């Protein structure tokens, strides 16, 4: 194993921060609920993707890259998928392939590592049917009108994860009222398919073709790739009930185990500019829109900026996603890239250890960013030390600064649409105007460049005494690129 940090994580199951002790240090296993692929993923979906990418990186550092198995699924059979397929008039497979690719393209821009395994629900139907039949055989599920339902009262401690009684859960849940249910809280494991919907031969002797319920999919995929009991299960706080509670019920009752996962990690809610994100409020934003359109803040934003903005708030806290936070993140990244220029990161770094120590305290990303601030301030301006490489290694621990300053600068210039030849021409014209003491014209040229998103900086060359003009790309009030 690499340098050992004592990792502590807040466990939703026990409601306390605990020292993480994997079942097998040679094979640390983590499952995180992935996207339902029917449309572009929204920025609320981006938060768990980024949070658990940081945890994945940290686990790989502590235990070794080859000793961590990270499973993040794709749900490609769902009511929303069926509805969108019908709306667009395209085959379901075509829809899910297209939207899965959109998801992968978007999160790659956020600097997210691919998971070890990315199972698709439709490729695990046999495992789901086997799990369902085991539940029926053990008296935890029953067949009714071509449905198979989980018998919630058959599990004595159902509700342990969400810490709610059956009465509380029933009162707060939008449960489907159906005459074939033995109990209102019973949930669907398998249901008959309607005409045009995906279908498979049903389990438990049911003659009608059908398809799985939502919760059974994750139980089957996690069980196949990680075993009956594994280390970490993650996702958004909105999934604790009913999805994760029902996963626990299915897996534990089928396998006869005390737990499904030993540590349950959940990230907090996301709101936009102080309000809940919703289409009715007009503040529903997809990752794609943030990266490729001017919908939010009147401009496109780099994926790395989105990543840092997400990490500035502790993962368990509610996150207010604002233009201001994106601007702050962009300004920081611009400053940091100017510190590292084109250096390679150091193989080891005391600053990286400091950052990883903060992350090991329940993924304290704000604390890690504070330590990056301190490290950046220590970098000598003359560039004669190894500090830039050590600083880059520290940022890399969070998936930041993984490119060079030149690449960051080129990206910023592309976003603003900089015509370098035109900028150089205008700067030369301004220089001539200043030499002729035509300051009105010089100011006009400066204003023209400012309208193009270019800010000028005049300084005196210490050797020649001449005025040297450099320029920066300015975006939303932040100075993110120097020339």
GROMACS .gro file of C-alpha atoms in nm, residues 47 54 61-62 78 161 303 360 406:
model
    9
   47UNK     CA    1  -2.221   1.624  -0.765
   54UNK     CA    2  -1.242   1.207  -0.525
   61UNK     CA    3  -0.374   0.625  -0.324
   62UNK     CA    4  -0.412   0.457   0.015
   78UNK     CA    5  -3.697   0.259  -1.681
  161UNK     CA    6  -3.085   0.284   0.693
  303UNK     CA    7  -1.540   2.141  -1.666
  360UNK     CA    8  -0.905   1.139   0.469
  406UNK     CA    9  -0.066   2.645  -2.199
   0.00000   0.00000   0.00000
